[in-house]
Every structure is written in structure tokens, then in C-alpha cells.
C-alpha positions in Angstrom: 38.9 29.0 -8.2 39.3 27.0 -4.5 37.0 30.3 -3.7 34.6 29.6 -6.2 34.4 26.2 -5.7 33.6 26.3 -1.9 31.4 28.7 -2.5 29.5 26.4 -4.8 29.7 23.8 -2.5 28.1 25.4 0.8 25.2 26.5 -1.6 24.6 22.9 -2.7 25.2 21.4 0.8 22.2 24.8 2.2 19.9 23.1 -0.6 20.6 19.6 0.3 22.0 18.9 -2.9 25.5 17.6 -3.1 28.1 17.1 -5.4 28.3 18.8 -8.9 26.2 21.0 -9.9 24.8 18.9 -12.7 24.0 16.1 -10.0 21.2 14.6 -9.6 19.6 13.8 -6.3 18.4 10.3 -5.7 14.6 9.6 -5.7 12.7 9.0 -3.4 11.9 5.2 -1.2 8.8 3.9 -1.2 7.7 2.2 1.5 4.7 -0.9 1.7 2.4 -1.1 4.7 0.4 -4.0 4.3 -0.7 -7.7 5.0 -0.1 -11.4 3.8 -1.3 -10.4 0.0 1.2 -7.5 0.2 4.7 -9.2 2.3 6.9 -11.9 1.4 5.9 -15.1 2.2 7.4 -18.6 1.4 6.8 -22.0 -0.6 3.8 -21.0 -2.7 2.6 -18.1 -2.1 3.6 -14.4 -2.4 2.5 -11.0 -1.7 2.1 -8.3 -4.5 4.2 -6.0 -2.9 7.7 -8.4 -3.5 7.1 -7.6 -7.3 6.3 -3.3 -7.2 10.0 -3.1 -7.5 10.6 -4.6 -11.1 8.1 -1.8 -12.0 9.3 1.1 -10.5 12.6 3.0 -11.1 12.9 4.2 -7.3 13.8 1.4 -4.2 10.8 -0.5 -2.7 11.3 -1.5 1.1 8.3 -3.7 2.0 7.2 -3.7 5.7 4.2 -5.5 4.8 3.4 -8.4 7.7 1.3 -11.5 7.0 -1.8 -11.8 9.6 -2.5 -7.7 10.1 -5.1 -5.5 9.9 -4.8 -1.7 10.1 -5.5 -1.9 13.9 -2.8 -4.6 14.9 -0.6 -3.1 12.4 -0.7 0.4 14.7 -1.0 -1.2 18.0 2.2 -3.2 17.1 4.2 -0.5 16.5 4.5 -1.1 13.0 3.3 2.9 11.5 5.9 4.2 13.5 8.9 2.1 12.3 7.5 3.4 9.4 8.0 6.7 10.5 11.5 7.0 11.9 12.3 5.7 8.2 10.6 8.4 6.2 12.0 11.5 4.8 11.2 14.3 2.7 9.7 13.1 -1.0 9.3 9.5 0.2 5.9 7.7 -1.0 4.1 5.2 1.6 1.8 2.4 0.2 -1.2 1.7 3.0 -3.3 -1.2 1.6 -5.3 -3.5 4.2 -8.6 -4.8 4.4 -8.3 -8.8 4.5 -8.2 -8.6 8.0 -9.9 -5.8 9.3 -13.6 -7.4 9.3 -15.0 -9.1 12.2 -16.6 -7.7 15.7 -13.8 -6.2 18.2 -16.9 -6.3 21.1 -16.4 -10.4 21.0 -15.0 -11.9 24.2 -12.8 -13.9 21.6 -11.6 -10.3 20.2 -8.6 -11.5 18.0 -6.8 -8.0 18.1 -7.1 -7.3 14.2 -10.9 -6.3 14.0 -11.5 -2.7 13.8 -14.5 -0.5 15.0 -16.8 -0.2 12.1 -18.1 2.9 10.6 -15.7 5.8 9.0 -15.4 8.5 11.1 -15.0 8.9 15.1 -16.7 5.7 16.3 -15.1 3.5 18.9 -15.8 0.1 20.1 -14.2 -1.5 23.4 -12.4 -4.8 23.3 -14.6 -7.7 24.4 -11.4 -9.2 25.6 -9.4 -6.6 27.3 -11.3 -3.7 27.2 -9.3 -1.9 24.7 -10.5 1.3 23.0 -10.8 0.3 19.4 -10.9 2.6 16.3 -12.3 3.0 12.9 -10.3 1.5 10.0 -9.9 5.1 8.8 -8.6 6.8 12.0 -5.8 3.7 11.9 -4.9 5.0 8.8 -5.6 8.2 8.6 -3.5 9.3 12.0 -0.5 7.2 10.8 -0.3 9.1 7.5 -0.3 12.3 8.7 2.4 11.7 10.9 4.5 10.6 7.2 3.2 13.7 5.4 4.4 16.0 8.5 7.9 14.7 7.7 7.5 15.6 4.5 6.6 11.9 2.4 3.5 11.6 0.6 0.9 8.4 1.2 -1.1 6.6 -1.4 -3.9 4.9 0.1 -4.9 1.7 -1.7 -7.6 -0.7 -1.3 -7.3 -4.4 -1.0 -7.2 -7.1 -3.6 -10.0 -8.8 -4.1 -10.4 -13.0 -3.6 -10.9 -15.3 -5.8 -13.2 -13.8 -8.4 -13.9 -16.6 -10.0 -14.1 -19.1 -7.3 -17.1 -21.7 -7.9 -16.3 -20.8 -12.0 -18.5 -17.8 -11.8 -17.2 -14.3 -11.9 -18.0 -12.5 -8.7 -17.6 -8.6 -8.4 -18.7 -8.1 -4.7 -16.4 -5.9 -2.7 -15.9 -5.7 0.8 -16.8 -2.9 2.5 -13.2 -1.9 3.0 -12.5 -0.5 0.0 -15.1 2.2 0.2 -13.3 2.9 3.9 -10.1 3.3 1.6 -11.0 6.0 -0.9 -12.7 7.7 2.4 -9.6 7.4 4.5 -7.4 9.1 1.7 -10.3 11.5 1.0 -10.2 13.0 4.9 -6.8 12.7 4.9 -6.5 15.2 2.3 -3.3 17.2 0.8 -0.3 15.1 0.9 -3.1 11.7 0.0 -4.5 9.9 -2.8 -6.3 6.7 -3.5 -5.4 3.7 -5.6 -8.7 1.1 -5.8 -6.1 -1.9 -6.7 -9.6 -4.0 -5.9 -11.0 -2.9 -8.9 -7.9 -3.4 -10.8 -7.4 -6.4 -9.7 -11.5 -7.7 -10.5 -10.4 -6.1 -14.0 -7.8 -8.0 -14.8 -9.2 -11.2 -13.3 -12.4 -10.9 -15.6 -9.9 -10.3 -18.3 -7.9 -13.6 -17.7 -11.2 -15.4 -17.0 -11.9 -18.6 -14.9 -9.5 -20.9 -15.8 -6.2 -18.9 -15.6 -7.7 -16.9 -12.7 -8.3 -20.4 -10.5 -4.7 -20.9 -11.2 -3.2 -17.8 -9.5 -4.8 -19.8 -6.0 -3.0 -22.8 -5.2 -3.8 -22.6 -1.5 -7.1 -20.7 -0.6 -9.4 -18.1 -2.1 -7.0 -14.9 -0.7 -3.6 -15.6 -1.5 -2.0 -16.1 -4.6 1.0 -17.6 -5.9 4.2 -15.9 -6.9 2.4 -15.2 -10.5 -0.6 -14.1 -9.1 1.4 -11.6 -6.8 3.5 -10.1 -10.1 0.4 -9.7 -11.7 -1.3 -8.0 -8.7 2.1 -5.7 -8.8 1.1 -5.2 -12.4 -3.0 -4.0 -12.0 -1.6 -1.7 -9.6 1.1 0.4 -11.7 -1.1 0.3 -14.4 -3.7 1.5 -12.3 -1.4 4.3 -11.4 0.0 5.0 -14.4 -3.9 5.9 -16.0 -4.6 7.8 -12.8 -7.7 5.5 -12.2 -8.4 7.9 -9.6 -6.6 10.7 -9.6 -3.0 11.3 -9.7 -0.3 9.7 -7.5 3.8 10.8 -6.7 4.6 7.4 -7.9 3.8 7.9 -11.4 6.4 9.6 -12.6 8.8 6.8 -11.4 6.8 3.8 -13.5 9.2 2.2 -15.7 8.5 2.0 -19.1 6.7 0.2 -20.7 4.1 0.3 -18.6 2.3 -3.4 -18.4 -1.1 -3.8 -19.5 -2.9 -6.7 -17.7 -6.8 -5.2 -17.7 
């Protein structure tokens, strides 16, 4: 029986598994890379990504930092702390786009603007000279390196403003969303894409002007703890209807699922 029992036990421990037989292994960690709409803030405001976790059966670590842009975000170091983290059948949330925009050839170059364009173009710094990329190759090089070790990325694209600033419903989206669905698209196997923008616009034309106005008790970007649950919200129901295309994180959606759009 000791026999038998070691036996079983060097199997499991060749398979990773361990324990009983009948043991489960955990699930996997998902992991948020993001900015200000996405982290933990304070007083009142609150990033989305503070609220995934009440949806989701699996842990959420959020390494979402307010004030960066897929650029700062990889010059800092940031993709790679990421990195050491990640194992096998983890899930890594990339969603930035707030501040990304701008002109990285300015003399007053904050750091955060990214080359424009989504494939191999470069720009230099107007401040200190530094080679800057595309949105895309920020993103697209720092999930690779998660998918060699084995986790899986879902690209998402940012949340919108204020739709209904002004008390008209606006449906304009920035130009970084398209670079989303691209940068998951050339990333390929291992990738998929969430638009949480349009998710978002859907459930903010849903709640209409009023309600909507509500969520923003600062500026037209960031929203109050509310706002960020129901951001959370958009997104696993966005996932959960495979608004485009199927992502690892579904099958760890709690249920039921919410409904806000």
C-alpha cells in the first residue's frame, strides 16, 4: 500500500498535480496592466479593475498605475514585473489608451506618448532623443514574453469618457481602440481582444444622461467607485457573450453573469 501510494504520488508531483488524486488544481491569477481608469485610487474615484474580482471566481492582482501609457508602462519596468509573476494558465488584462495620445517628437515630450501608426514606425524623443515605438509593439512585445511562459493575454481597449458629457450622447472613439483589436490581432495564438469601449458606450447609452453624468464626480475620464463596478460589469459581460471572440477568462465568470448593456 506505502508502494502504491508513493507511486501515486511521484506521478502526480511529474504532472504538477499534487495531493489526491481527486484534487483539484487551483486556477489560474489574472493579472491587470493598465492606467488610472483601471488601478486603485483614493477619495472619489476608482479604477474598474478594483471591482473584476467580485466577478470572477479566480484571484485578481491589479498592477494597474495611474498616469501611464503603454510606453511609460514598458520603459518603467512595469511588463516585466509582470513577467517574473506569470506562470503557466495565467490570464493578463492589457487595457491603455487614455494616455498614449499626444506627439513624442515635442521638446516638452512627457514620456507617455507613443509613436503613431500600428506597425514598425518609430519616432525619436524631442526631449531626450529616445527611440519611441508604436502603441502596438509596446504591447505586443510584452505579451509575448507572458505567452512564452505559458499565460495567455487578453487585450482590451479603453473605456470611453464621458459619453454624455454636454447632455448629448457621443459615440466617437479614440483611435486607440482600433490599435487594440490590431495589437491582439498580430499578436496572434495565445491573444484575444475585448472592445470594453464599446461596452462601456453600451451601457452608458443604456443608463442615459442623467445617471451617466453621475458616474463623473471629478472630470470627463474617471469615474467614481460606482462607475468603476459598473465598468468591471460591461467587461465580464462583454466576455461572457464573446463580443469578439472567445477569451480564457470566461469560463471563470461567476454566475449570474450581470447585465448592464
Amino acid at each position: 500500500m506505502r508502494f502504491q501510494q508513493a507511486l501515486l504520488a511521484s506521478l502526480f508531483a511529474a504532472v504538477g498535480i499534487e495531493g489526491r488524486p481527486n484534487e483539484k488544481r487551483a486556477g489560474p491569477t489574472v493579472y491587470l496592466a493598465g492606467d488610472s481608469t483601471m488601478a486603485k485610487t483614493s477619495g472619489q474615484l476608482m479604477g474598474w479593475g478594483e471591482y473584476l474580482g467580485k466577478y470572477v471566481s479566480v484571484p485578481v492582482v491589479n498592477k494597474a498605475i495611474s498616469g501611464r501609457s503603454a510606453r511609460s508602462y514598458w520603459n518603467e519596468g512595469r511588463f516585466t514585473e509582470i513577467e517574473k509573476l506569470v506562470t503557466t494558465g495565467d490570464i493578463v488584462v492589457i487595457e491603455f489608451g487614455h494616455n498614449d495620445g499626444g506627439s513624442p517628437n515635442s521638446a516638452s515630450d512627457n514620456g507617455r506618448s507613443d509613436c503613431p501608426g500600428t506597425g514598425s514606425e518609430t519616432c525619436k524623443s524631442g526631449k531626450n532623443g529616445e527611440t519611441v515605438y508604436t502603441f502596438g509593439y509596446y504591447i505586443e512585445n510584452a505579451s509575448k514574453k507572458f505567452i512564452a511562459k505559458g499565460a495567455s493575454v487578453i487585450v482590451s481597449s479603453q473605456t470611453p469618457n464621458n459619453m454624455w458629457e454636454g447632455g448629448k450622447y457621443g459615440a466617437g472613439a479614440s483611435r486607440f481602440v482600433d490599435y487594440a483589436s490590431k495589437a491582439a490581432k498580430n499578436i496572434g495564438k495565445g491573444a484575444s481582444f475585448v472592445d470594453h469601449f464599446q461596452a462601456v458606450a453600451a451601457m452608458y447609452l443604456k443608463l442615459g444622461n442623467t445617471k451617466t453624468n453621475a458616474l463623473y464626480p471629478v472630470d470627463h475620464t474617471h469615474t467614481s467607485p460606482e462607475g468603476a463596478d459598473l465598468s468591471a460589469q460591461a467587461f465580464v459581460q462583454a466576455v461572457s457573450r464573446d463580443f469578439n471572440g472567445t477569451t480564457p477568462l470566461k469560463q471563470y465568470l461567476k454566475t449570474p453573469v450581470p447585465t448592464v448593456f
